Amino acid sequence: MSHPKLFIPGPTEIAPEVLQAQTRPMLGHRSKDFADLFYGILPRLKQVLLTGQHVYITASSGTGLQEAAVRNAVRPGRKVLNMVAGAFGDRWNKVSVSNGKEAVRVDIPWGQPIRPEDVHAALAAGGFDAVTIVHNETSTGVMSDVGAIARLVHKKHPDVLILVDAVSSASGVRIPFDEWGLDMLLTSSQKAFALPPGLAFAAVSDRMLARAQNVPNRGWYFDLLMLEKYLAAGKTTPATPAVSLLNALDVQLDRILAEGLEARWARHEASMKLAHAWARERGFELFPSSGYESRTVTCIANVRSVDVPAMIAFARQKGMIIGNGYGNLKNKTFRIAHMGELGPDDLRALFVVLDQFLA
Ligand SMILES: *Cc1c(COP(=O)(O)O)cnc(C)c1O
């Protein structure tokens, strides 16, 4: 089926066999067939998220798990630190505040990464239960060094839980959850995982579950202890799971592991290099501060002042959809996603089209 190819940072392209898996007949979610599907998925999801601890799957988008993270990690009278370097860090701050958490927000200029010393400086005030960090700020194309942040936090603030939004990077970039000692990593199905929207995945540490025991009012739908209780009892999920999407996930996990995680990460990096070279050779600049460019989405500074909406419309006519800049960055930047199913060959085809426009 011919369709415009998505070079936007979500939803992303989906392999035909993954789409097809959603048409399988329905299963009762208390049936053995469903339990086999669900418990068969979890070990492979752990492999992809690089954890031997806990993984959870929710029928929600990734934002639901931003909510789960703060609701399960932050006790009354204690604070959460929200590092905000773009639109999704801003959202996590709003999610924290609207869930009644005492939130301290640190703003970082858009285009800059979240730096370990900034996290340390803010935590030094004391009284924090957790810090939220967006690994790959999709709005700016900046990828922060979560490993370095985690090292410093563990050293200086060992009781602070490290909550990471990896919505647009997980599976496309190596994020060793256990090795870095992260406490919760959340992601969505429709970005680098290359699935339809509607599922969210989390890796969760033992430490985070222990903390949740001491947090009242965790809510119901996103209570990690409830999810854990059902899983441990062999009862899958408390509420009705998104069966069709789980069928798609089942197929996609096999595809991801068949490609190999190392190969998948390398493919994303190769795409990034190609996008950088194209942008620079055409007289553009990269929006992110040097050394912190995302490996899944390239945010290009429109220093040539090209007519971005016209370029997007031109590409659309040729069957390719790229992204404008986010919010205030609209027309000042544009974004080319290279995550999930997309690779260097797709980008080469896109750049032929964009070159036609620029000529
Ligand atoms: C897309 C995105 C989100 C929002 O995810 P939803 O699945 O739409 O809720 C959050 N954080 C980042 C970094 C994103 O790219």
Coordinates of C-alpha atoms and ligand atoms in Angstrom, one line a residue:
M1 CA 0.0 0.0 0.0
S2 CA 1.6 3.3 -1.1
H3 CA 1.5 6.0 1.5
P4 CA 3.4 9.2 2.3
K5 CA 6.5 8.2 4.2
L6 CA 6.8 9.6 7.7
F7 CA 10.1 11.4 8.5
I8 CA 8.4 13.1 11.5
P9 CA 9.3 12.2 15.1
G10 CA 6.3 10.1 15.7
P11 CA 4.2 8.4 14.7
T12 CA 6.8 6.7 12.6
E13 CA 6.8 4.2 9.7
I14 CA 5.7 0.7 10.5
A15 CA 6.7 -2.6 8.9
P16 CA 3.7 -4.2 6.9
E17 CA 3.9 -7.4 9.0
V18 CA 3.6 -5.4 12.2
L19 CA 0.5 -3.6 10.9
Q20 CA -0.8 -6.9 9.8
A21 CA -0.4 -8.5 13.2
Q22 CA -3.1 -6.1 14.5
T23 CA -5.7 -7.9 12.4
R24 CA -5.4 -11.1 14.4
P25 CA -8.7 -12.3 16.0
M26 CA -9.3 -11.0 19.5
L27 CA -8.4 -12.9 22.6
G28 CA -10.1 -12.7 26.0
H29 CA -7.6 -11.0 28.2
R30 CA -8.1 -13.5 31.0
S31 CA -7.4 -16.4 28.7
K32 CA -4.3 -18.6 28.6
D33 CA -3.6 -17.5 25.0
F34 CA -3.4 -13.9 26.1
A35 CA -1.2 -14.7 29.1
D36 CA 1.1 -16.6 26.8
L37 CA 1.3 -13.6 24.5
F38 CA 1.9 -11.2 27.4
Y39 CA 4.4 -13.2 29.4
G40 CA 6.2 -14.0 26.1
I41 CA 6.6 -10.4 25.4
L42 CA 8.1 -9.3 28.7
P43 CA 11.6 -11.0 28.5
R44 CA 12.2 -9.6 25.0
L45 CA 11.1 -6.1 26.1
K46 CA 13.6 -6.4 29.0
Q47 CA 16.3 -7.3 26.5
V48 CA 15.5 -4.2 24.4
L49 CA 15.3 -1.9 27.4
L50 CA 18.5 -3.3 28.7
T51 CA 17.2 -4.3 32.1
G52 CA 17.0 -7.4 34.3
Q53 CA 14.6 -5.6 36.7
H54 CA 11.0 -4.7 36.0
V55 CA 9.1 -3.8 32.8
Y56 CA 5.5 -2.6 32.5
I57 CA 3.3 -2.1 29.5
T58 CA 0.4 0.3 29.7
A59 CA -2.5 1.1 27.3
S60 CA -1.6 4.8 27.1
S61 CA 0.8 7.1 25.3
G62 CA 4.1 7.9 26.9
T63 CA 2.8 10.9 28.8
G64 CA 0.8 8.5 30.9
L65 CA 4.0 7.1 32.2
Q66 CA 5.4 10.6 32.9
E67 CA 2.4 10.8 35.3
A68 CA 3.2 7.3 36.7
A69 CA 6.8 8.3 37.3
V70 CA 6.0 11.3 39.5
R71 CA 3.0 9.7 41.2
N72 CA 5.1 6.6 42.3
A73 CA 8.4 8.3 43.2
V74 CA 7.6 11.5 45.1
R75 CA 6.4 11.5 48.8
P76 CA 4.4 14.2 50.4
G77 CA 6.6 16.9 51.8
R78 CA 9.4 16.0 49.4
K79 CA 10.1 17.6 46.0
V80 CA 10.7 16.6 42.4
L81 CA 13.2 18.4 40.2
N82 CA 12.1 18.9 36.6
M83 CA 14.9 19.7 34.2
V84 CA 13.3 21.5 31.3
A85 CA 15.3 21.9 28.1
G86 CA 12.4 21.8 25.7
A87 CA 8.7 21.0 25.2
F88 CA 8.7 17.6 26.7
G89 CA 10.6 18.6 29.8
D90 CA 8.0 21.4 30.1
R91 CA 5.2 18.8 29.9
W92 CA 6.8 16.7 32.6
N93 CA 6.9 19.7 34.9
K94 CA 3.2 20.4 34.2
V95 CA 2.4 16.8 34.8
S96 CA 4.2 17.0 38.2
V97 CA 2.5 20.1 39.3
S98 CA -1.0 19.0 38.2
N99 CA -0.5 15.8 40.2
G100 CA 0.0 17.9 43.3
K101 CA 3.7 17.3 43.6
E102 CA 6.0 20.0 44.9
A103 CA 8.0 20.6 41.8
V104 CA 11.2 22.7 41.3
R105 CA 11.7 23.6 37.7
V106 CA 15.1 24.4 36.1
D107 CA 15.0 25.9 32.6
I108 CA 17.8 25.4 30.2
P109 CA 18.0 27.3 27.0
W110 CA 16.5 25.4 24.1
G111 CA 19.2 23.8 22.1
Q112 CA 21.4 23.1 25.1
P113 CA 21.6 19.7 26.9
I114 CA 20.8 19.0 30.5
R115 CA 24.2 19.0 32.1
P116 CA 25.2 16.9 35.2
E117 CA 26.5 20.0 37.1
D118 CA 23.2 21.8 36.6
V119 CA 21.3 18.8 38.0
H120 CA 23.7 18.6 40.9
A121 CA 23.5 22.3 41.7
A122 CA 19.7 22.2 41.8
L123 CA 19.6 19.0 43.9
A124 CA 22.0 20.6 46.4
A125 CA 19.1 22.6 47.9
G126 CA 18.0 19.2 49.4
G127 CA 14.6 17.7 50.0
F128 CA 14.2 16.0 46.6
D129 CA 12.8 12.5 46.0
A130 CA 13.4 12.4 42.3
V131 CA 14.7 14.2 39.2
T132 CA 13.0 14.1 35.8
I133 CA 15.2 14.1 32.7
V134 CA 14.2 14.0 29.0
H135 CA 17.0 12.0 27.3
N136 CA 16.2 13.0 23.8
E137 CA 14.3 16.4 23.6
T138 CA 12.4 15.8 20.4
S139 CA 11.5 19.5 20.2
T140 CA 15.1 20.6 20.0
G141 CA 16.9 17.5 18.6
V142 CA 19.2 17.5 21.7
M143 CA 20.3 14.3 23.4
S144 CA 21.6 14.7 26.9
D145 CA 24.2 12.5 28.5
V146 CA 22.0 10.6 30.9
G147 CA 24.9 8.3 31.9
A148 CA 27.0 11.2 33.1
I149 CA 24.1 12.8 34.9
A150 CA 23.3 9.5 36.6
R151 CA 26.9 9.0 37.8
L152 CA 26.9 12.4 39.5
V153 CA 23.5 12.0 41.0
H154 CA 24.4 8.6 42.5
K155 CA 27.6 10.1 43.9
K156 CA 26.2 13.3 45.4
H157 CA 22.5 12.5 45.9
P158 CA 22.3 8.8 46.3
D159 CA 18.6 8.8 47.5
V160 CA 17.3 10.8 44.6
L161 CA 15.5 8.6 42.0
I162 CA 16.4 9.2 38.4
L163 CA 13.4 9.3 36.1
V164 CA 14.1 9.3 32.4
D165 CA 11.8 10.1 29.4
A166 CA 13.3 8.2 26.5
V167 CA 10.2 8.4 24.4
S168 CA 12.0 9.3 21.1
S169 CA 15.2 7.4 21.7
A170 CA 14.6 4.0 23.4
S171 CA 15.6 1.1 21.1
G172 CA 17.3 3.5 18.7
V173 CA 20.1 4.5 21.1
R174 CA 21.9 2.4 23.8
I175 CA 20.5 3.4 27.2
P176 CA 21.8 0.8 29.6
F177 CA 19.2 1.1 32.4
D178 CA 20.8 -1.2 34.9
E179 CA 24.4 -0.2 34.3
W180 CA 23.5 3.5 34.7
G181 CA 21.4 2.8 37.7
L182 CA 18.3 4.5 36.4
D183 CA 15.0 4.2 38.3
M184 CA 12.4 4.6 35.7
L185 CA 12.7 4.8 31.9
L186 CA 9.6 5.5 29.9
T187 CA 8.9 5.3 26.2
S188 CA 6.0 5.3 23.7
S189 CA 5.2 2.7 21.0
Q190 CA 5.0 5.2 18.1
K191 CA 8.6 6.6 18.0
A192 CA 11.8 4.5 17.6
F193 CA 9.9 1.3 18.5
A194 CA 8.1 1.8 15.2
L195 CA 4.6 0.6 16.4
P196 CA 1.3 2.3 16.2
P197 CA 0.5 4.8 19.0
G198 CA -1.3 3.5 22.0
L199 CA 1.2 1.6 24.2
A200 CA 3.8 2.9 26.6
F201 CA 6.7 0.9 28.1
A202 CA 8.6 1.4 31.3
A203 CA 11.7 -0.1 32.8
V204 CA 11.5 0.3 36.6
S205 CA 14.1 -0.4 39.3
D206 CA 13.7 -2.4 42.5
R207 CA 14.5 0.8 44.3
M208 CA 11.6 2.7 42.6
L209 CA 9.1 -0.1 43.6
A210 CA 10.4 0.1 47.2
R211 CA 9.9 3.9 47.2
A212 CA 6.4 3.5 45.8
Q213 CA 5.5 1.6 49.0
N214 CA 5.9 4.9 50.9
V215 CA 4.1 7.1 48.5
P216 CA 0.3 7.5 49.2
N217 CA -2.2 8.4 46.5
R218 CA -0.4 6.8 43.7
G219 CA -3.7 6.7 41.8
W220 CA -5.1 3.5 40.3
Y221 CA -4.4 3.1 36.6
F222 CA -0.7 4.0 36.9
D223 CA 0.1 2.5 40.3
L224 CA 3.3 0.5 39.7
L225 CA 2.7 -1.7 42.7
M226 CA -0.7 -2.7 41.3
L227 CA 0.8 -3.5 37.9
E228 CA 3.5 -5.5 39.7
K229 CA 1.0 -7.4 41.8
Y230 CA -1.0 -8.5 38.8
L231 CA 2.1 -9.4 36.8
A232 CA 3.6 -11.4 39.7
A233 CA 0.4 -13.3 40.3
G234 CA 0.2 -14.4 36.6
K235 CA -2.8 -12.1 36.0
T236 CA -1.2 -9.9 33.3
T237 CA -2.8 -6.4 33.7
P238 CA -5.5 -5.0 36.1
A239 CA -7.5 -3.4 33.2
T240 CA -8.1 -4.5 29.7
P241 CA -4.9 -4.5 27.7
A242 CA -4.6 -3.2 24.1
V243 CA -4.6 -6.7 22.6
S244 CA -4.1 -5.8 19.0
L245 CA -1.2 -3.5 19.8
L246 CA 0.4 -6.2 21.9
N247 CA 0.2 -8.6 18.9
A248 CA 2.0 -5.9 16.9
L249 CA 4.6 -5.5 19.7
D250 CA 5.1 -9.3 19.7
V251 CA 6.1 -9.2 16.0
Q252 CA 8.1 -6.0 16.3
L253 CA 10.2 -7.3 19.2
D254 CA 11.2 -10.3 17.1
R255 CA 12.1 -7.9 14.3
I256 CA 14.2 -5.7 16.6
L257 CA 16.1 -8.6 18.1
A258 CA 16.6 -10.2 14.7
E259 CA 18.3 -7.0 13.4
G260 CA 20.3 -7.0 16.6
L261 CA 20.4 -4.1 19.1
E262 CA 24.0 -3.1 18.2
A263 CA 23.1 -3.0 14.5
R264 CA 19.9 -1.0 15.3
W265 CA 21.8 1.6 17.2
A266 CA 24.5 1.7 14.5
R267 CA 21.8 2.2 11.8
H268 CA 20.4 5.2 13.7
E269 CA 23.8 6.7 14.1
A270 CA 24.6 6.2 10.4
S271 CA 21.3 8.0 9.6
M272 CA 22.2 10.9 11.9
K273 CA 25.6 11.3 10.2
L274 CA 24.0 11.4 6.8
A275 CA 21.5 14.0 7.9
H276 CA 24.3 16.1 9.5
A277 CA 26.4 16.0 6.3
W278 CA 23.4 16.9 4.1
A279 CA 22.5 19.9 6.3
R280 CA 26.0 21.2 6.5
E281 CA 26.7 20.7 2.8
R282 CA 23.6 22.7 1.9
G283 CA 24.6 25.6 4.1
F284 CA 22.3 24.9 7.1
E285 CA 23.5 24.5 10.7
L286 CA 22.5 22.1 13.4
F287 CA 20.3 23.6 16.1
P288 CA 21.6 21.5 19.0
S289 CA 24.8 22.6 20.8
S290 CA 27.7 20.7 19.3
G291 CA 28.2 17.1 20.6
Y292 CA 24.6 16.7 21.8
E293 CA 22.8 16.0 18.6
S294 CA 20.1 13.4 18.7
R295 CA 20.7 10.2 17.0
T296 CA 17.0 9.7 16.1
V297 CA 15.9 13.2 15.0
T298 CA 17.9 16.0 13.4
C299 CA 16.8 19.5 14.2
I300 CA 18.2 21.8 11.5
A301 CA 18.6 25.5 12.0
N302 CA 17.1 27.4 9.0
V303 CA 20.0 29.8 8.7
R304 CA 19.3 30.0 4.9
S305 CA 15.8 31.3 5.6
V306 CA 14.2 28.9 3.2
D307 CA 10.4 28.8 3.1
V308 CA 9.9 25.8 5.4
P309 CA 6.2 25.4 4.9
A310 CA 6.8 25.4 1.1
M311 CA 9.6 22.8 1.4
I312 CA 7.3 20.6 3.6
A313 CA 4.5 20.9 1.0
F314 CA 6.9 20.1 -1.8
A315 CA 8.2 17.0 0.0
R316 CA 4.6 16.0 0.8
Q317 CA 3.7 16.1 -2.9
K318 CA 6.6 13.7 -3.5
G319 CA 5.3 11.3 -0.8
M320 CA 7.5 12.3 2.1
I321 CA 6.6 14.1 5.3
I322 CA 9.1 16.0 7.3
G323 CA 8.5 18.0 10.5
N324 CA 8.5 21.8 11.0
G325 CA 10.2 23.2 14.1
Y326 CA 8.3 22.8 17.4
G327 CA 6.4 25.8 18.9
N328 CA 8.6 28.9 18.8
L329 CA 11.1 27.1 16.6
K330 CA 8.6 26.7 13.8
N331 CA 10.2 27.9 10.5
K332 CA 13.4 28.8 12.4
T333 CA 14.1 25.1 12.4
F334 CA 12.8 22.0 10.7
R335 CA 13.1 18.4 11.8
I336 CA 14.0 15.2 10.0
A337 CA 13.3 12.1 12.0
H338 CA 15.4 9.0 11.3
M339 CA 14.1 6.5 13.8
G340 CA 12.5 3.2 13.9
E341 CA 12.2 1.6 10.5
L342 CA 14.0 4.4 8.6
G343 CA 17.6 4.1 7.6
P344 CA 20.3 5.7 5.4
D345 CA 18.6 4.6 2.1
D346 CA 15.3 6.4 3.1
L347 CA 17.3 9.5 3.9
R348 CA 19.1 9.5 0.6
A349 CA 15.8 9.4 -1.2
L350 CA 14.5 12.2 1.0
F351 CA 17.5 14.4 0.3
V352 CA 17.1 14.0 -3.5
V353 CA 13.6 15.5 -3.0
L354 CA 14.8 18.3 -0.7
D355 CA 17.6 19.1 -3.1
Q356 CA 15.1 19.5 -5.9
F357 CA 13.2 22.0 -3.8
L358 CA 16.3 23.9 -2.8
A359 CA 17.4 24.1 -6.5
Ligands
LIG1 C1 6.5 12.3 21.8 C2 7.2 12.6 23.0 C3 6.5 12.6 24.3 C4 5.0 12.4 24.3 O1 4.7 11.1 24.1 P1 3.2 10.6 23.9 O2 3.4 9.2 23.5 O3 2.7 11.5 22.8 O4 2.5 10.8 25.2 C5 7.2 12.8 25.4 N1 8.5 13.0 25.4 C6 9.2 13.0 24.3 C7 10.7 13.2 24.4 C8 8.6 12.8 23.1 O5 9.3 12.8 21.9

